[in-house]
Short mmCIF file of C-alpha atoms in Angstrom, two decimals:
data_model
loop_
_atom_site.label_atom_id
_atom_site.label_comp_id
_atom_site.label_asym_id
_atom_site.label_seq_id
_atom_site.Cartn_x
_atom_site.Cartn_y
_atom_site.Cartn_z
CA GLY A 10 114.73 118.92 80.72
CA ALA A 11 111.03 118.25 81.05
CA GLY A 12 109.72 115.26 82.94
CA VAL A 13 107.52 112.46 81.68
CA SER A 14 104.27 113.75 80.27
CA GLN A 15 101.02 111.88 79.71
CA SER A 16 97.81 112.70 77.93
CA PRO A 17 94.97 112.98 78.46
CA SER A 18 95.06 113.60 82.21
CA ASN A 19 91.51 112.32 82.52
CA LYS A 20 89.43 110.14 80.23
CA VAL A 21 85.82 109.09 80.68
CA THR A 22 84.59 106.51 78.22
CA GLU A 23 81.63 104.22 77.78
CA LYS A 24 81.95 100.50 78.22
CA GLY A 25 82.89 98.85 74.93
CA LYS A 26 84.70 101.84 73.44
CA ASP A 27 88.41 101.88 72.59
CA VAL A 28 90.80 104.33 74.25
CA GLU A 29 94.36 105.47 73.56
CA LEU A 30 96.67 106.80 76.24
CA ARG A 31 99.87 108.63 75.35
CA CYS A 32 103.23 108.91 77.08
CA ASP A 33 106.18 111.19 76.26
CA PRO A 34 109.27 110.01 78.16
CA ILE A 35 112.20 112.07 79.38
CA SER A 36 114.50 112.91 76.50
CA GLY A 37 117.40 110.45 76.33
CA HIS A 38 115.64 107.71 78.26
CA THR A 39 115.70 104.49 76.26
CA ALA A 40 113.44 102.44 78.55
CA LEU A 41 109.73 103.09 79.00
CA TYR A 42 107.25 101.37 81.30
CA TRP A 43 103.49 101.30 81.76
CA TYR A 44 101.90 100.62 85.16
CA ARG A 45 98.32 100.63 86.42
CA GLN A 46 97.19 101.85 89.83
CA SER A 47 93.74 100.86 91.02
CA LEU A 48 92.04 102.21 94.12
CA GLY A 49 93.50 100.53 97.16
CA GLN A 50 95.96 98.50 95.08
CA GLY A 51 99.66 98.90 94.52
CA LEU A 52 101.13 99.81 91.19
CA GLU A 53 100.84 96.91 88.77
CA PHE A 54 103.36 96.48 85.94
CA LEU A 55 101.90 96.23 82.45
CA ILE A 56 104.67 96.40 79.82
CA TYR A 57 108.29 97.46 79.32
CA PHE A 58 109.96 98.88 76.20
CA GLN A 59 113.66 99.08 75.43
CA GLY A 60 113.85 101.32 72.41
CA ASN A 61 110.92 100.33 70.21
CA SER A 62 110.93 96.70 71.32
CA ALA A 63 108.78 95.26 74.10
CA PRO A 64 110.76 92.40 75.66
CA ASP A 65 108.34 92.08 78.58
CA LYS A 66 104.58 92.22 78.00
CA SER A 67 103.86 89.88 80.88
CA GLY A 68 101.71 92.34 82.81
CA LEU A 69 99.13 93.07 80.12
CA PRO A 70 95.89 91.76 81.67
CA SER A 71 94.22 90.60 78.45
CA ASP A 72 94.51 90.75 74.68
CA ARG A 73 92.35 93.88 74.77
CA PHE A 74 95.46 95.73 75.92
CA SER A 75 98.27 96.60 73.54
CA ALA A 76 101.07 99.14 73.40
CA GLU A 77 103.55 100.46 70.93
CA ARG A 78 106.48 102.81 70.93
CA THR A 79 107.77 104.68 67.91
CA GLY A 80 111.06 106.44 67.26
CA GLY A 81 112.35 105.30 70.63
CA SER A 82 110.24 108.02 72.18
CA VAL A 83 106.45 108.36 72.39
CA SER A 84 104.39 105.38 73.49
CA THR A 85 100.68 104.66 73.16
CA LEU A 86 98.73 102.24 75.34
CA THR A 87 95.51 101.10 73.67
CA ILE A 88 92.63 99.43 75.46
CA GLN A 89 89.99 97.93 73.18
CA ARG A 90 86.39 97.25 74.16
CA THR A 91 86.87 98.84 77.58
CA GLN A 92 85.31 97.22 80.64
CA GLN A 93 84.47 98.78 84.00
CA GLU A 94 87.33 96.88 85.64
CA ASP A 95 89.74 98.81 83.39
CA SER A 96 88.99 101.96 85.41
CA ALA A 97 92.27 102.97 87.06
CA VAL A 98 95.13 105.44 86.84
CA TYR A 99 97.57 104.48 84.09
CA LEU A 100 101.11 105.59 84.84
CA CYS A 101 104.04 105.79 82.48
CA ALA A 102 107.67 105.85 83.59
CA SER A 103 111.00 106.13 81.81
CA SER A 104 114.62 105.41 82.66
CA PHE A 105 118.08 105.14 81.10
CA GLY A 106 117.59 101.37 80.91
CA GLY A 107 120.74 100.73 82.92
CA PRO A 108 122.33 101.83 86.20
CA PRO A 109 121.17 103.53 88.35
CA TYR A 110 117.84 101.92 87.22
CA GLU A 111 115.66 104.72 88.61
CA GLN A 112 112.29 105.05 86.91
CA TYR A 113 110.72 108.50 86.69
CA PHE A 114 106.96 108.67 86.51
CA GLY A 115 104.52 110.89 84.71
CA PRO A 116 101.37 112.34 86.30
CA GLY A 117 99.17 109.52 85.01
CA THR A 118 95.93 109.25 83.07
CA ARG A 119 92.81 108.62 85.13
CA LEU A 120 90.53 106.35 83.10
CA THR A 121 86.90 105.96 84.08
CA VAL A 122 84.74 103.45 82.21
CA THR A 123 81.01 104.04 82.67
CA GLU B 22 107.36 85.48 92.92
CA ASP B 23 108.71 88.85 94.10
CA GLN B 24 106.81 90.40 97.01
CA VAL B 25 107.00 93.77 98.73
CA THR B 26 105.03 94.48 101.91
CA GLN B 27 104.79 97.87 103.59
CA SER B 28 103.70 98.72 107.11
CA PRO B 29 101.88 100.41 108.60
CA GLU B 30 99.18 101.12 106.00
CA ALA B 31 98.60 104.52 107.55
CA LEU B 32 100.45 106.62 110.12
CA ARG B 33 99.43 109.86 111.79
CA LEU B 34 102.13 111.86 113.56
CA GLN B 35 102.28 115.18 115.28
CA GLU B 36 104.57 117.71 113.66
CA GLY B 37 108.08 117.07 114.98
CA GLU B 38 107.33 113.45 116.01
CA SER B 39 109.90 111.16 114.39
CA SER B 40 109.05 107.65 113.18
CA SER B 41 109.92 104.94 110.67
CA LEU B 42 108.12 103.24 107.80
CA ASN B 43 108.87 99.60 107.02
CA CYS B 44 109.28 97.80 103.70
CA SER B 45 109.83 94.02 103.72
CA TYR B 46 110.84 92.40 100.47
CA THR B 47 111.23 88.92 99.04
CA VAL B 48 113.08 89.16 95.75
CA SER B 49 115.15 86.63 93.84
CA GLY B 50 118.30 88.71 93.53
CA LEU B 51 117.81 92.34 94.48
CA ARG B 52 119.14 94.82 91.95
CA GLY B 53 117.78 97.88 93.72
CA LEU B 54 115.27 99.01 96.36
CA PHE B 55 113.47 102.25 95.58
CA TRP B 56 111.48 104.72 97.64
CA TYR B 57 108.95 107.06 96.08
CA ARG B 58 106.62 109.71 97.43
CA GLN B 59 103.15 110.07 95.92
CA ASP B 60 100.85 113.03 96.50
CA PRO B 61 97.10 112.72 95.74
CA GLY B 62 96.37 112.92 92.03
CA LYS B 63 100.04 112.83 91.03
CA GLY B 64 102.54 110.26 89.84
CA PRO B 65 105.18 108.81 92.19
CA GLU B 66 108.17 111.07 92.79
CA PHE B 67 111.55 109.35 93.09
CA LEU B 68 113.31 109.69 96.45
CA PHE B 69 116.06 107.08 96.90
CA THR B 70 117.72 104.00 95.48
CA LEU B 71 119.51 101.50 97.73
CA TYR B 72 121.61 98.73 96.23
CA SER B 73 123.12 96.67 99.04
CA ALA B 74 122.58 95.81 102.68
CA GLY B 75 124.04 98.40 105.00
CA GLU B 76 123.58 101.26 102.57
CA GLU B 77 121.95 104.49 103.80
CA LYS B 78 120.80 107.59 101.94
CA GLU B 79 119.51 110.89 103.28
CA LYS B 80 117.53 113.79 101.93
CA GLU B 81 116.35 116.58 104.20
CA ARG B 82 114.25 114.94 106.95
CA LEU B 83 114.26 111.50 105.31
CA LYS B 84 116.77 108.69 105.66
CA ALA B 85 116.46 105.32 103.94
CA THR B 86 118.29 102.21 105.12
CA LEU B 87 118.53 98.66 103.73
CA THR B 88 119.07 95.22 105.21
CA LYS B 89 118.91 91.86 103.46
CA LYS B 90 115.17 91.55 104.15
CA GLU B 91 113.88 95.06 104.86
CA SER B 92 114.20 98.72 104.17
CA PHE B 93 113.24 101.52 106.50
CA LEU B 94 112.34 105.10 105.73
CA HIS B 95 113.09 107.17 108.80
CA ILE B 96 111.45 110.57 109.06
CA THR B 97 112.95 113.00 111.56
CA ALA B 98 111.00 115.96 112.94
CA PRO B 99 108.42 115.82 110.15
CA LYS B 100 106.49 118.82 108.89
CA PRO B 101 102.93 118.91 107.47
CA GLU B 102 104.36 119.11 103.94
CA ASP B 103 105.81 115.62 104.44
CA SER B 104 102.25 114.26 104.37
CA ALA B 105 101.97 111.87 101.39
CA THR B 106 101.90 108.18 100.53
CA TYR B 107 105.35 106.62 100.56
CA LEU B 108 105.89 103.72 98.19
CA CYS B 109 108.62 101.11 98.27
CA ALA B 110 109.56 99.08 95.18
CA ALA B 111 112.05 96.34 94.36
CA LEU B 112 113.86 95.53 91.12
CA ASN B 113 115.40 92.10 90.65
CA PHE B 114 118.08 90.93 88.24
CA GLY B 115 115.65 88.80 86.26
CA ASN B 116 113.56 91.53 84.69
CA GLU B 117 113.03 95.26 84.40
CA LYS B 118 109.74 95.75 86.24
CA LEU B 119 109.41 97.33 89.65
CA THR B 120 107.39 95.36 92.21
CA PHE B 121 105.62 97.85 94.44
CA GLY B 122 104.22 97.65 97.93
CA THR B 123 100.82 99.17 98.60
CA GLY B 124 102.32 102.15 100.40
CA THR B 125 102.14 103.91 103.76
CA ARG B 126 99.85 106.92 103.93
CA LEU B 127 101.60 109.41 106.21
CA THR B 128 99.74 112.34 107.77
CA ILE B 129 101.60 114.99 109.75
CA ILE B 130 99.33 117.01 112.01
CA PRO B 131 100.36 120.64 112.69
#
């Protein structure tokens, strides 16, 4: 079937505005992950969902960041009161949540905060 | 804390010139070691998973190997289309998040 999809592909927003990023995982994948990739940095884990629950939110950088997942499928990452340091590519991945543990990534959303 | 270090940061090879990329990891209980390829403007594309020392996996011109401290991605007779950033990531038994290295940017010159 189709791979992981993300929308929008690009988002430019003004400092202080809220943004929502969407992820549609691969059908049948119960686990969903959000990562952030900044210029010159490695991928940084943000949050992990198993079904609709988020057992690991340890990577969220501040309380301005939140995420939810509904119906065990689509997930939304929300950033409130965006700051310039939030500019990055936000990547979503999904997996079966068990062996073989491989995570499959979407194309990402490039967020630019001006 | 889990750590993954990749070297070199960048590598330029002539077409057909074989080489290896290195991934050193420090993980409290390795569940899997993953290699991804990332092209500019795209998400990482899964290549291989290795689970235990001594394991090897191959795909076309790429072969990944694993020891208790390192993984290598060997590229044999590369072609220009192999140019990309190669990412290594580790998964431990304590959580579900991948810890990534910063990647090796590989350029194959025709």
